[in-house]
Amino acid sequence: MSAVKTALVLAGGGSLGAVQVGMLRALVEASVAFDLVIGASVGAINGAYFAAKPNAQGVAELADFWRGLRKADVFPFSLMDTVAAILRRRGFLLQSSALEHLVRRALPVRLIEDTELPLYIVTTNLLTGAEELLSSGSAEQALLASAAIPLVFPCVQIGDKWLVDGGVASNTPIASAVALGATRVVVVPTGFGCACPCPPAGLVALALHTLNLMSMGQLVRDIELYSSRADIHVVAPLCPLGISVFDFSQTDQLLQRAYQQTLIWIEKGGLVHTGVPGSLQAHTHPAR
């Protein structure tokens, strides 16, 4: 009988990446062990930190990082820079300097292969649309590529490939986990603002929101597609959730709520049961 190989898969989802940290805290407390980590977009950033420090202390440090995060740290809007982007037809709205500083500050390792657990960072080839899985080289460059939202941030050249946000090809890379030999997959999603009263305002906020909705659809599809090849356990996302993927003002509430809900999910057999959580299916909530 072959040994079980467990993959931790982290989805993208902007500011809702804080939810994943609360989930990880509960999983670590439950002594869930992982053999490899795969992440896309913000899930790649969280995944890189966890792969480097896969323990309670590492998760606590990651939570502190999130508590100190503000929208301007990720999306430093400037009227002059936006006008310059339009006039110069440069293909992206925001410079990546703030994101570079953020990633550099968050990273406990320099190279992907230096992490304690094997780490795979999901990016998308801008020319072919194919998923590109990075498992060696500069962790900073790989994460910048995985988080390079098209039209918002510039693409990143690594070798002879031009790479953008991993969420375009595979925001929740279950397929990659199975291809890497995982027989058990624990998916840590971000969820979506199912209780938001209206769509977010602004180009970037709307782009993030749309990409996140696409990714949740991908996740549901991939769970159904790969359920015969691996045991897939999806940590239940927060629901109802009235926070957009562009809102960094409620991080602590997200951390605490996700932690408490994941403890309940584990207690109710979440690490035994498989299938698609109802909160991942397309739905809304009555306006309050």
Short mmCIF file of C-alpha atoms in Angstrom, two decimals:
data_model
loop_
_atom_site.label_atom_id
_atom_site.label_comp_id
_atom_site.label_asym_id
_atom_site.label_seq_id
_atom_site.Cartn_x
_atom_site.Cartn_y
_atom_site.Cartn_z
CA MET A 1 0.00 0.00 0.00
CA SER A 2 1.50 3.34 -1.06
CA ALA A 3 2.06 6.08 1.51
CA VAL A 4 -0.28 9.03 1.68
CA LYS A 5 1.18 12.23 0.22
CA THR A 6 -0.60 15.36 1.45
CA ALA A 7 -0.53 18.66 -0.44
CA LEU A 8 -1.56 22.01 1.01
CA VAL A 9 -3.15 24.10 -1.75
CA LEU A 10 -3.75 27.82 -1.21
CA ALA A 11 -5.99 29.87 -3.48
CA GLY A 12 -5.72 33.53 -4.43
CA GLY A 13 -8.15 36.18 -3.23
CA GLY A 14 -6.64 39.59 -2.44
CA SER A 15 -7.27 40.87 1.08
CA LEU A 16 -9.19 37.67 1.87
CA GLY A 17 -5.79 36.00 2.07
CA ALA A 18 -6.07 36.81 5.78
CA VAL A 19 -8.74 34.10 6.00
CA GLN A 20 -6.13 31.50 5.04
CA VAL A 21 -3.89 32.45 7.95
CA GLY A 22 -6.70 31.83 10.44
CA MET A 23 -7.36 28.48 8.75
CA LEU A 24 -3.67 27.55 8.90
CA ARG A 25 -3.57 28.31 12.62
CA ALA A 26 -6.35 25.78 13.25
CA LEU A 27 -4.76 23.16 10.96
CA VAL A 28 -1.41 23.48 12.73
CA GLU A 29 -3.07 23.17 16.14
CA ALA A 30 -4.75 20.00 14.86
CA SER A 31 -1.26 18.65 13.94
CA VAL A 32 -2.09 18.28 10.25
CA ALA A 33 1.15 17.45 8.42
CA PHE A 34 1.88 18.39 4.81
CA ASP A 35 4.37 17.01 2.31
CA LEU A 36 4.28 19.94 -0.12
CA VAL A 37 2.76 23.40 -0.51
CA ILE A 38 1.28 24.91 -3.69
CA GLY A 39 -0.04 28.46 -3.89
CA ALA A 40 -1.32 30.99 -6.42
CA SER A 41 -1.38 34.79 -6.12
CA VAL A 42 -1.86 35.82 -2.47
CA GLY A 43 -2.04 32.11 -1.68
CA ALA A 44 1.52 31.80 -2.99
CA ILE A 45 2.70 34.49 -0.56
CA ASN A 46 1.01 32.80 2.38
CA GLY A 47 2.20 29.43 1.13
CA ALA A 48 5.80 30.56 0.83
CA TYR A 49 5.84 31.79 4.41
CA PHE A 50 4.18 28.63 5.70
CA ALA A 51 6.48 26.36 3.68
CA ALA A 52 9.47 28.16 5.23
CA LYS A 53 8.05 28.01 8.78
CA PRO A 54 5.37 25.29 8.91
CA ASN A 55 4.60 25.64 12.60
CA ALA A 56 2.61 27.68 15.12
CA GLN A 57 5.32 30.33 15.40
CA GLY A 58 5.44 30.80 11.63
CA VAL A 59 1.67 31.15 11.40
CA ALA A 60 1.68 33.69 14.27
CA GLU A 61 4.32 35.75 12.47
CA LEU A 62 2.30 35.60 9.26
CA ALA A 63 -0.79 36.78 11.15
CA ASP A 64 1.17 39.75 12.54
CA PHE A 65 2.30 40.59 9.02
CA TRP A 66 -1.32 40.63 7.83
CA ARG A 67 -2.48 42.77 10.76
CA GLY A 68 0.00 45.45 9.72
CA LEU A 69 -1.03 45.39 6.07
CA ARG A 70 -2.87 48.34 4.51
CA LYS A 71 -4.32 48.80 1.04
CA ALA A 72 -1.63 51.34 0.15
CA ASP A 73 1.03 48.72 0.92
CA VAL A 74 -0.23 46.66 -2.00
CA PHE A 75 -2.02 49.16 -4.24
CA PRO A 76 -0.26 52.55 -3.96
CA PHE A 77 -2.52 54.64 -6.14
CA SER A 78 -1.19 57.91 -7.51
CA LEU A 79 -3.09 60.18 -9.89
CA MET A 80 0.08 61.26 -11.66
CA ASP A 81 1.27 57.67 -12.07
CA THR A 82 -2.14 56.58 -13.39
CA VAL A 83 -2.18 59.41 -15.94
CA ALA A 84 1.37 58.50 -16.96
CA ALA A 85 0.30 54.88 -17.45
CA ILE A 86 -2.44 55.95 -19.83
CA LEU A 87 -0.33 58.44 -21.77
CA ARG A 88 2.61 56.08 -22.14
CA ARG A 89 0.41 53.07 -22.96
CA ARG A 90 2.53 51.01 -20.63
CA GLY A 91 0.00 48.17 -20.18
CA PHE A 92 -0.39 48.31 -16.40
CA LEU A 93 -1.84 50.78 -13.89
CA LEU A 94 0.50 50.41 -10.92
CA GLN A 95 4.23 50.15 -10.48
CA SER A 96 5.26 46.99 -8.65
CA SER A 97 7.73 48.74 -6.29
CA ALA A 98 5.35 48.65 -3.29
CA LEU A 99 4.52 45.01 -3.95
CA GLU A 100 8.22 44.21 -4.28
CA HIS A 101 8.92 45.83 -0.91
CA LEU A 102 6.00 43.96 0.64
CA VAL A 103 7.09 40.58 -0.68
CA ARG A 104 10.70 41.18 0.35
CA ARG A 105 9.59 42.14 3.86
CA ALA A 106 7.35 39.09 4.18
CA LEU A 107 9.75 36.46 2.88
CA PRO A 108 11.79 34.40 5.37
CA VAL A 109 13.81 32.78 2.52
CA ARG A 110 15.58 34.01 -0.60
CA LEU A 111 15.27 30.92 -2.79
CA ILE A 112 12.17 28.77 -3.29
CA GLU A 113 14.21 25.62 -2.65
CA ASP A 114 15.30 26.94 0.77
CA THR A 115 11.87 26.34 2.35
CA GLU A 116 11.41 23.54 4.87
CA LEU A 117 8.52 22.02 2.91
CA PRO A 118 8.73 21.70 -0.89
CA LEU A 119 7.13 24.83 -2.35
CA TYR A 120 5.52 25.30 -5.75
CA ILE A 121 4.43 28.75 -6.91
CA VAL A 122 1.78 28.97 -9.61
CA THR A 123 2.12 31.57 -12.37
CA THR A 124 0.56 31.98 -15.81
CA ASN A 125 2.50 32.22 -19.07
CA LEU A 126 1.26 35.48 -20.59
CA LEU A 127 1.85 34.30 -24.16
CA THR A 128 0.45 30.76 -24.02
CA GLY A 129 -1.95 30.93 -21.09
CA ALA A 130 -0.37 27.79 -19.65
CA GLU A 131 0.18 27.29 -15.96
CA GLU A 132 3.86 27.61 -15.04
CA LEU A 133 4.86 25.96 -11.76
CA LEU A 134 8.02 27.40 -10.17
CA SER A 135 9.91 25.32 -7.61
CA SER A 136 13.38 26.85 -7.67
CA GLY A 137 15.07 30.21 -8.08
CA SER A 138 14.24 33.61 -6.64
CA ALA A 139 11.24 33.39 -4.34
CA GLU A 140 10.70 37.15 -4.63
CA GLN A 141 10.50 37.12 -8.43
CA ALA A 142 8.26 34.07 -8.46
CA LEU A 143 5.84 35.65 -5.98
CA LEU A 144 5.78 38.94 -7.87
CA ALA A 145 4.88 36.98 -10.99
CA SER A 146 2.19 34.95 -9.23
CA ALA A 147 0.60 38.15 -7.86
CA ALA A 148 0.93 40.20 -11.08
CA ILE A 149 -2.75 40.90 -11.74
CA PRO A 150 -3.09 41.57 -15.50
CA LEU A 151 -3.47 45.28 -16.36
CA VAL A 152 -2.86 46.22 -12.71
CA PHE A 153 0.80 45.17 -12.24
CA PRO A 154 3.52 44.59 -14.84
CA CYS A 155 4.25 41.03 -15.91
CA VAL A 156 7.50 39.48 -14.69
CA GLN A 157 10.12 37.95 -16.96
CA ILE A 158 11.77 34.82 -15.59
CA GLY A 159 14.14 33.18 -18.03
CA ASP A 160 12.52 33.40 -21.45
CA LYS A 161 8.95 33.47 -20.11
CA TRP A 162 6.65 36.38 -19.39
CA LEU A 163 4.58 35.54 -16.34
CA VAL A 164 1.45 36.97 -14.67
CA ASP A 165 -0.97 36.13 -11.87
CA GLY A 166 -1.25 32.39 -11.26
CA GLY A 167 -4.99 32.80 -10.77
CA VAL A 168 -5.49 33.32 -14.51
CA ALA A 169 -4.50 29.72 -15.30
CA SER A 170 -5.23 27.99 -12.01
CA ASN A 171 -6.15 29.98 -8.93
CA THR A 172 -6.56 26.84 -6.80
CA PRO A 173 -4.06 24.41 -8.35
CA ILE A 174 -5.51 21.04 -7.39
CA ALA A 175 -4.45 19.64 -10.77
CA SER A 176 -0.81 20.49 -10.04
CA ALA A 177 -1.00 18.84 -6.63
CA VAL A 178 -2.32 15.62 -8.18
CA ALA A 179 0.30 15.76 -10.95
CA LEU A 180 2.99 16.03 -8.26
CA GLY A 181 1.77 12.79 -6.72
CA ALA A 182 -0.51 14.04 -3.96
CA THR A 183 -3.07 11.45 -2.86
CA ARG A 184 -4.61 13.79 -0.31
CA VAL A 185 -5.22 17.50 -0.90
CA VAL A 186 -6.18 20.04 1.75
CA VAL A 187 -7.47 23.17 0.03
CA VAL A 188 -7.37 26.48 1.89
CA PRO A 189 -9.61 28.87 -0.08
CA THR A 190 -10.27 32.55 0.48
CA GLY A 191 -13.97 32.46 -0.36
CA PHE A 192 -15.84 35.41 -1.85
CA GLY A 193 -17.98 38.31 -0.69
CA CYS A 194 -21.28 36.48 -0.93
CA ALA A 195 -22.98 39.00 1.36
CA CYS A 196 -21.61 42.19 -0.22
CA PRO A 197 -24.57 44.49 -0.99
CA CYS A 198 -23.14 45.75 -4.30
CA PRO A 199 -20.15 45.26 -6.62
CA PRO A 200 -16.92 46.99 -5.53
CA ALA A 201 -16.19 50.39 -7.08
CA GLY A 202 -13.04 51.11 -9.07
CA LEU A 203 -11.14 49.33 -11.83
CA VAL A 204 -8.71 47.41 -9.62
CA ALA A 205 -11.33 46.40 -7.06
CA LEU A 206 -13.64 45.17 -9.81
CA ALA A 207 -10.82 43.28 -11.53
CA LEU A 208 -9.91 41.54 -8.27
CA HIS A 209 -13.54 40.74 -7.55
CA THR A 210 -14.08 39.26 -11.02
CA LEU A 211 -10.87 37.21 -10.88
CA ASN A 212 -11.90 35.87 -7.48
CA LEU A 213 -15.34 34.79 -8.74
CA MET A 214 -13.66 33.01 -11.65
CA SER A 215 -11.30 31.26 -9.26
CA MET A 216 -14.08 29.97 -7.03
CA GLY A 217 -15.74 28.53 -10.13
CA GLN A 218 -12.44 26.88 -11.08
CA LEU A 219 -12.17 25.41 -7.62
CA VAL A 220 -15.61 23.80 -7.71
CA ARG A 221 -14.87 22.38 -11.17
CA ASP A 222 -11.48 20.96 -10.14
CA ILE A 223 -12.82 19.36 -6.96
CA GLU A 224 -15.33 17.46 -9.06
CA LEU A 225 -12.78 16.68 -11.78
CA TYR A 226 -10.02 15.30 -9.53
CA SER A 227 -12.05 13.72 -6.71
CA SER A 228 -11.49 10.27 -8.18
CA ARG A 229 -7.71 10.69 -8.13
CA ALA A 230 -7.18 12.13 -4.64
CA ASP A 231 -9.01 12.75 -1.38
CA ILE A 232 -9.81 16.46 -1.52
CA HIS A 233 -10.72 18.25 1.70
CA VAL A 234 -11.75 21.88 1.28
CA VAL A 235 -11.72 24.03 4.41
CA ALA A 236 -15.13 25.72 4.47
CA PRO A 237 -14.86 29.40 3.50
CA LEU A 238 -16.45 32.08 5.66
CA CYS A 239 -20.13 32.52 4.90
CA PRO A 240 -21.86 34.91 4.95
CA LEU A 241 -18.97 37.19 4.04
CA GLY A 242 -19.62 40.86 3.38
CA ILE A 243 -16.03 41.94 2.72
CA SER A 244 -14.57 42.50 -0.74
CA VAL A 245 -11.17 41.22 -1.85
CA PHE A 246 -10.03 44.87 -1.90
CA ASP A 247 -10.87 45.64 1.75
CA PHE A 248 -7.88 45.49 4.12
CA SER A 249 -9.67 47.11 7.07
CA GLN A 250 -11.06 43.98 8.74
CA THR A 251 -8.05 41.69 8.85
CA ASP A 252 -8.19 40.82 12.54
CA GLN A 253 -11.87 39.85 12.33
CA LEU A 254 -11.10 37.63 9.33
CA LEU A 255 -8.21 35.94 11.15
CA GLN A 256 -10.27 35.20 14.26
CA ARG A 257 -13.42 34.16 12.47
CA ALA A 258 -11.57 31.82 10.08
CA TYR A 259 -9.68 30.24 12.98
CA GLN A 260 -12.84 29.56 14.98
CA GLN A 261 -14.79 28.25 11.99
CA THR A 262 -11.95 25.95 10.93
CA LEU A 263 -11.77 24.46 14.42
CA ILE A 264 -15.47 23.63 14.09
CA TRP A 265 -14.91 22.28 10.55
CA ILE A 266 -12.18 19.93 11.85
CA GLU A 267 -14.30 18.84 14.81
CA LYS A 268 -17.16 17.95 12.45
CA GLY A 269 -14.90 15.74 10.33
CA GLY A 270 -13.73 18.13 7.66
CA LEU A 271 -10.43 16.28 7.35
CA VAL A 272 -12.33 13.06 6.71
CA HIS A 273 -15.18 14.22 4.48
CA THR A 274 -14.63 15.23 0.86
CA GLY A 275 -16.68 17.21 -1.65
CA VAL A 276 -17.66 20.79 -2.41
CA PRO A 277 -18.72 22.96 0.56
CA GLY A 278 -22.08 24.63 -0.04
CA SER A 279 -20.51 28.01 0.74
CA LEU A 280 -18.35 27.68 -2.40
CA GLN A 281 -21.31 27.34 -4.71
CA ALA A 282 -22.66 30.52 -6.33
CA HIS A 283 -25.14 32.09 -3.92
CA THR A 284 -26.19 35.36 -2.29
CA HIS A 285 -27.74 36.45 0.99
CA PRO A 286 -30.78 38.67 1.56
CA ALA A 287 -29.87 42.31 2.11
CA ARG A 288 -29.87 43.25 5.77
#
